[in-house]
Coordinates of C-alpha atoms in Angstrom, one line a residue:
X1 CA -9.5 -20.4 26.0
X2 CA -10.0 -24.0 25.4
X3 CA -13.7 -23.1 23.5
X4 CA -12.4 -20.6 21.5
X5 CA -10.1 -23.1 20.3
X6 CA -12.5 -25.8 19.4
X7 CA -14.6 -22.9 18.0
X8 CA -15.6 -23.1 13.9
X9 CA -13.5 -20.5 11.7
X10 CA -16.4 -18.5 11.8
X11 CA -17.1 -17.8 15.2
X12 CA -13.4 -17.7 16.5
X13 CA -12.2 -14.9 18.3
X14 CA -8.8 -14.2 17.5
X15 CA -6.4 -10.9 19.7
X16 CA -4.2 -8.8 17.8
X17 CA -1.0 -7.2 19.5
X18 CA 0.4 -3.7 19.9
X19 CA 3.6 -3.4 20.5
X20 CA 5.0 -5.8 23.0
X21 CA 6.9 -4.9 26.2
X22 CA 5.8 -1.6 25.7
X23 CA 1.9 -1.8 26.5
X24 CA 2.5 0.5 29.5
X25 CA 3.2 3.3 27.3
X26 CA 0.2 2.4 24.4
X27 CA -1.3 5.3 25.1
X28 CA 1.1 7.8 25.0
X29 CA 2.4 5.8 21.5
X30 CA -1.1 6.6 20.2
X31 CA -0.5 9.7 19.6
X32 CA 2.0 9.2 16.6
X33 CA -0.1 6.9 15.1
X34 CA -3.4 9.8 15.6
X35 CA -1.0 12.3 14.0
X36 CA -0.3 10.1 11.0
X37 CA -3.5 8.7 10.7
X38 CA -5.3 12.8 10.9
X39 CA -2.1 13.5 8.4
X40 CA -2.5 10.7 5.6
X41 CA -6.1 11.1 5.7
X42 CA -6.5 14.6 5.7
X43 CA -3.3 15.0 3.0
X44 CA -4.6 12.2 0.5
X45 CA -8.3 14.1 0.4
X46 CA -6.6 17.4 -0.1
X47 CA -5.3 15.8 -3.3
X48 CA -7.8 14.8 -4.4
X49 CA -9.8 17.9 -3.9
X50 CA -7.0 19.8 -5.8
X51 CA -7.4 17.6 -8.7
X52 CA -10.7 17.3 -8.9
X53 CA -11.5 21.2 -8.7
X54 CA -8.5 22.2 -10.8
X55 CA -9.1 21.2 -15.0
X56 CA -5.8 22.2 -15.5
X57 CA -4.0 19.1 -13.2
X58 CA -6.8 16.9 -15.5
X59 CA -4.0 15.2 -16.7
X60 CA -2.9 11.6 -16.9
X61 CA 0.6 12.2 -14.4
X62 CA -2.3 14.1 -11.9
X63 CA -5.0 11.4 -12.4
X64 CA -2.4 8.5 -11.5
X65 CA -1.8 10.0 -8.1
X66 CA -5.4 10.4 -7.9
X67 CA -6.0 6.4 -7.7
X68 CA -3.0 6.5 -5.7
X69 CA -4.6 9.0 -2.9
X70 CA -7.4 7.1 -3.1
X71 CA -5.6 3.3 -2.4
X72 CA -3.8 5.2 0.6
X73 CA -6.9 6.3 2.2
X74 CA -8.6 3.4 1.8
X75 CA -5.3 1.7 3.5
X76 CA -5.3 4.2 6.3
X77 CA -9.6 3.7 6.8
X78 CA -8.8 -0.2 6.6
X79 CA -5.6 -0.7 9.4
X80 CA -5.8 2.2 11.2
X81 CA -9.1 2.1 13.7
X82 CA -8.2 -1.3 14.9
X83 CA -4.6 0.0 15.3
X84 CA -5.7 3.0 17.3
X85 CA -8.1 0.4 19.4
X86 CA -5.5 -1.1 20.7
X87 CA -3.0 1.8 22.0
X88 CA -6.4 3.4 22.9
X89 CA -9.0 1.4 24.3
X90 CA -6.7 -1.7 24.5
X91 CA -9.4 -3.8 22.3
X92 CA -7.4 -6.7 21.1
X93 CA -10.5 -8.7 19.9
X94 CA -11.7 -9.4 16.7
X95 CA -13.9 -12.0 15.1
X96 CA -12.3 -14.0 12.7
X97 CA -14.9 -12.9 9.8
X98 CA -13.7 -8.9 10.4
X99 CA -10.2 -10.7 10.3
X100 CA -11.0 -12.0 7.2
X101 CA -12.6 -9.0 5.8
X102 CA -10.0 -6.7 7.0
X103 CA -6.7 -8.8 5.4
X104 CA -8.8 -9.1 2.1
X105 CA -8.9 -5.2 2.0
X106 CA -5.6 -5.0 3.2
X107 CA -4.2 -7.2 0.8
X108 CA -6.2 -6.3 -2.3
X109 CA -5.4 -2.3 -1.7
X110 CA -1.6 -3.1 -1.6
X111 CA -2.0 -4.9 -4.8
X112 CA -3.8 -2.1 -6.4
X113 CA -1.5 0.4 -4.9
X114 CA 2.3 -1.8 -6.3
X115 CA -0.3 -1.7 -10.0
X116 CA -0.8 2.1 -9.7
X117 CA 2.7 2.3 -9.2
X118 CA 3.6 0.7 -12.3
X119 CA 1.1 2.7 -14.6
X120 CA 3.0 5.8 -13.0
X121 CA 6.1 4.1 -13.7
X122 CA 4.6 4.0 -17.5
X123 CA 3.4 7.2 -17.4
X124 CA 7.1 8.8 -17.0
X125 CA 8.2 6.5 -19.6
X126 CA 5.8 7.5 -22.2
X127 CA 6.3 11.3 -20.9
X128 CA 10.1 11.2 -21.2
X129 CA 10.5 8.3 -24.2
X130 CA 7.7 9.4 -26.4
X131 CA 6.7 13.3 -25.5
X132 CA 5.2 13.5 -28.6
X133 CA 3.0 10.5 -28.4
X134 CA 2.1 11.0 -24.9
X135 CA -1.4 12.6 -24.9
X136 CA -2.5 10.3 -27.4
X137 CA -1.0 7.3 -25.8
X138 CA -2.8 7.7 -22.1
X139 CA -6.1 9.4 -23.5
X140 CA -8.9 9.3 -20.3
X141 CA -10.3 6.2 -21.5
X142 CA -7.6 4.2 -22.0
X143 CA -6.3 5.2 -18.1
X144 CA -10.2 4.1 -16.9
X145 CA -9.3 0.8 -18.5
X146 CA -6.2 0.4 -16.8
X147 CA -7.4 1.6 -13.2
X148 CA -10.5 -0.8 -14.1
X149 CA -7.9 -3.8 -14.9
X150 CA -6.0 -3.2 -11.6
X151 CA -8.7 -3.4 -9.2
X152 CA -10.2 -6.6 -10.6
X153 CA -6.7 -8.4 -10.6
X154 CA -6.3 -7.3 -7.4
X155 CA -9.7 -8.3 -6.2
X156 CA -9.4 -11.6 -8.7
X157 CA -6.0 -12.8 -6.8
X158 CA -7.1 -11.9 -3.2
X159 CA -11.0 -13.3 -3.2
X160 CA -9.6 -17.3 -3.2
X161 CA -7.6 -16.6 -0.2
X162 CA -11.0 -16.2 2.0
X163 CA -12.2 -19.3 0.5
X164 CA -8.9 -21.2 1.7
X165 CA -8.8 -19.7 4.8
X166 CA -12.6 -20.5 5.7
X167 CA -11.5 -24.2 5.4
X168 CA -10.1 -24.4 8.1
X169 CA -10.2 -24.5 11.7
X170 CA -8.3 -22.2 14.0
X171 CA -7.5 -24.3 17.0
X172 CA -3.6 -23.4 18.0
X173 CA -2.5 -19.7 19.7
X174 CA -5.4 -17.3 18.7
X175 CA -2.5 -14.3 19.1
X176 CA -1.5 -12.5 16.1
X177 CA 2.3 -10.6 16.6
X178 CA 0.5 -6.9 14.1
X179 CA -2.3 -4.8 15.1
X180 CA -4.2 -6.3 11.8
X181 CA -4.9 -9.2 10.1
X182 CA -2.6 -10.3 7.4
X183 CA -3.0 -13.8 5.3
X184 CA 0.8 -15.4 6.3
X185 CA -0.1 -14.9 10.1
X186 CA -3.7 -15.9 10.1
X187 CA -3.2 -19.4 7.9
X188 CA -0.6 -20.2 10.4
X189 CA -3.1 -20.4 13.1
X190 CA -5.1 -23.1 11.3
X191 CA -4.6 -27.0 13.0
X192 CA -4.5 -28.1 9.4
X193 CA -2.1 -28.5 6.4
X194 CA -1.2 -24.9 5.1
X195 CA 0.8 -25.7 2.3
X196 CA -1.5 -24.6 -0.7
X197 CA -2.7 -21.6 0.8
X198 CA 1.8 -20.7 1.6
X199 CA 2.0 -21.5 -2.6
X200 CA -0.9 -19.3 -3.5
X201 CA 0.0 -16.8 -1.0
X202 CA 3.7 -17.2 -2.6
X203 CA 2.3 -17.0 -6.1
X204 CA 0.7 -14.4 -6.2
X205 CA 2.7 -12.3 -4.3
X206 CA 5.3 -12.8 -7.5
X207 CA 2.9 -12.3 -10.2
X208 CA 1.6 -9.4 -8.2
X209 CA 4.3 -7.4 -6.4
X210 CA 7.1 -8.9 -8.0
X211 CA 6.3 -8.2 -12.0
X212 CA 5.4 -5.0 -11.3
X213 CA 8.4 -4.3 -9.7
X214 CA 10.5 -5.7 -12.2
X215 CA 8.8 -3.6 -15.1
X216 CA 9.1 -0.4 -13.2
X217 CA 12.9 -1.1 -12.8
X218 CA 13.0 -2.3 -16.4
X219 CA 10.9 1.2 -17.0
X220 CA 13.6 3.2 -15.3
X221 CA 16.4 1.3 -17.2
X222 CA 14.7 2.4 -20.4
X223 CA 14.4 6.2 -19.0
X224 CA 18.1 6.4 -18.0
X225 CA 19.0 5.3 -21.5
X226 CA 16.8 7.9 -22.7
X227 CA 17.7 10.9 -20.4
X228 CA 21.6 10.0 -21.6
X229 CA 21.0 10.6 -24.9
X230 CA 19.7 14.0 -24.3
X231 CA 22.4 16.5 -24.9
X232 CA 21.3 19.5 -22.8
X233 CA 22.2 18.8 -19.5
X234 CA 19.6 20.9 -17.9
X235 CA 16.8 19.1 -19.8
X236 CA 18.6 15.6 -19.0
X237 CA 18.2 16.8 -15.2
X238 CA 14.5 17.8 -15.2
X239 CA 13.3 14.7 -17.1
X240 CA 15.2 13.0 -13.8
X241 CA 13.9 15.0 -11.8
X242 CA 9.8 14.4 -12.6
X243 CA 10.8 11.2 -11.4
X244 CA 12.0 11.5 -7.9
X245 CA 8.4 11.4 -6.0
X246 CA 7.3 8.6 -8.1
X247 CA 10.8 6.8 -6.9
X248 CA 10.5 8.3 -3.4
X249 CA 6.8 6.1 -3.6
X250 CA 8.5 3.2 -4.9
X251 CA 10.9 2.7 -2.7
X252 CA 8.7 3.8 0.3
X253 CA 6.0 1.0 -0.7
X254 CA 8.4 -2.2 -2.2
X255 CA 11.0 -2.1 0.7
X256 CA 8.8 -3.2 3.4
X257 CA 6.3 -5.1 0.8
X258 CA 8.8 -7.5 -0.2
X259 CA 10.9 -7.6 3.2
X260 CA 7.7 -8.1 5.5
X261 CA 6.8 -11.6 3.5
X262 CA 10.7 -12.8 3.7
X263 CA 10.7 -12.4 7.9
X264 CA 6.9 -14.2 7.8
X265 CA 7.9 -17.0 6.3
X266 CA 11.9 -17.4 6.8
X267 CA 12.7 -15.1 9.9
X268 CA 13.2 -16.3 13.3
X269 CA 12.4 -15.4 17.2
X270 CA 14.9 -12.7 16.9
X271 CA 13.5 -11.1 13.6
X272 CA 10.5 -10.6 15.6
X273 CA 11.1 -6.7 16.5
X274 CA 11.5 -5.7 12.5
X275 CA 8.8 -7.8 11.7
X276 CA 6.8 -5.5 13.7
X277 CA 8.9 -2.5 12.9
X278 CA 8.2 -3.8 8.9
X279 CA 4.4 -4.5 9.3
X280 CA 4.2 -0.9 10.9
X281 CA 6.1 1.0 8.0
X282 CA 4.2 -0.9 5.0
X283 CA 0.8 0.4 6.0
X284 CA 0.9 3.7 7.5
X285 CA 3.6 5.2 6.0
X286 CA 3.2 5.2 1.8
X287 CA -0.5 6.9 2.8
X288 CA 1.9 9.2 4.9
X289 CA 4.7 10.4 3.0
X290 CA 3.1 9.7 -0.3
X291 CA 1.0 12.9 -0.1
X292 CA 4.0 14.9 1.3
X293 CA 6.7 14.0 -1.3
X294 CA 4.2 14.5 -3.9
X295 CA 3.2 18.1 -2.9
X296 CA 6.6 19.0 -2.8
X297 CA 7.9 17.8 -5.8
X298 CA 5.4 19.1 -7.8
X299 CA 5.1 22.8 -8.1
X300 CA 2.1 23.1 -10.1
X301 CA 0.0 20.3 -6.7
X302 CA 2.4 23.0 -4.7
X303 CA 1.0 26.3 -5.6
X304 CA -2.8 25.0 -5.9
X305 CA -2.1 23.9 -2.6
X306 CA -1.1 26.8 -1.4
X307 CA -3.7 29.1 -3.3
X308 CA -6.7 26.9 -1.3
X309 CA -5.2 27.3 1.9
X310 CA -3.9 30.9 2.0
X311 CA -6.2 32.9 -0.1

């Protein structure tokens, strides 16, 4: 042990955990996580097949959800095989270079995913604030740009965080308390001074996670002042109602996003559990339930759904 911790960042070994106290059981708690990982992936390519194949949900509500499917897949592909390693195969090790590589996808996906949120946050504003404007304000181009503009924020923000974190070396408990490699837990194995990469962390967690969030709450503000002033009460209640799965995603992504950072940095031994229970529900389940709720709310994604399965 004593060599590993001595090691250079880039050959240290560091062991992720499964669930702990329970690693009798792993393998009979792999089979959740199979189902959910066989679920998200297969449900986030069948939307994206759908709207790929079907010009008529070629429009810019349909193509937001694409880059949504998309982000969750490429969340479940990233956390998942070294999740199911562990319940499986009980493979705890990985290099701290995959470490790195896997928290800068993790981390740079959830970015992209809380951005994609907020340009579906603008897209029901425009759709229920301006109708009239709508196809001229979110032409294809203009949503290439934006998608363009999230990814390379996303990737801009995240990239330093490998260059602060390969400073250093790792010479304290080489144990990390997730199944995958976050920045908060790796920097804290470091024998050095941490406090720049905590304020960058910090930083751009805010800029990040916590403007979009406030400008898809000011969004909705601005949509409930327009629903109100709409005087048929039926109309009032399906402009409300094209909202609910892009709420249901919100609040299945932002909960856990902004709680997990909170217990990592403030919590203590006995936050441990929902720290775990946290890290768990921020990764696998927005790939999860986003495909559900989606299909289900939307009766047009419904019945092409239903056409390519049941012919």
């Amino acid at each position: 042990m004593s060599a590993v911790n001595d090691t250079k960042s880039n050959s240290a070994v560091l062991l992720l955990t499964g669930i702990p106290g329970l690693e009798d059981i792993h393998l009979w708690i792999s089979i959740p996580f199979c189902l959910m990982y066989v679920i998200s992936i297969v449900g986030n390519s069948v939307i994206l097949f759908i709207i790929k194949t079907d010009p008529s949900l070629h429009e810019p509500m349909y193509i937001f959800l694409s880059m949504l499917a998309i982000t969750d897949l490429g969340l479940s592909v990233t956390t998942m095989p070294t999740i199911l390693g562990i319940f499986l195969f009980k493979s705890r090790e990985i290099s701290l270079n995959a470490c790195f590589a896997q928290l800068f996808f993790i981390h740079s996906l959830s970015y992209i995913e809380s951005s994609v949120l907020l340009l579906m946050a603008f897209d029901r504003f425009v759709a229920i604030c301006n109708p009239l404007r709508y196809t001229s304000i979110l032409t294809l181009p203009k949503i290439a740009k934006m998608g363009l503009v999230c990814v390379l924020r996303a990737v801009a923000l995240i990239f330093p965080l490998l260059f602060l974190l390969k400073r250093f070396q790792y010479c304290r408990a080489i144990v990390l308390s997730h199944s995958y490699c976050v920045h908060q837990e790796v920097m804290k194995l470091a024998c050095s001074d941490i406090t720049v990469n905590s304020i960058y962390g910090l930083s751009i967690a805010l800029l990040t996670v916590g403007l979009d969030s406030l400008l898809i709450c000011l969004s909705y503000v601005m949509i409930l002042r327009a629903v109100r002033s709409i005087t048929c009460h039926m109309e009032s209640l399906w402009a409300l109602n094209t909202c609910v799965a892009h709420l249901s995603a919100v609040l299945l992504f932002y909960i856990p996003m902004l709680g997990l950072p909170v217990i990592h940095r403030f919590g203590n031994s006995s936050s441990h559990s929902l720290q775990i229970f946290l890290g768990y529900v921020y990764l696998l389940v927005p790939p999860l339930m986003n495909p559900i709720v989606y299909s289900v709310k939307s009766k047009h994604l419904r019945v092409r759904i239903i056409k390519v399965f049941f012919k």
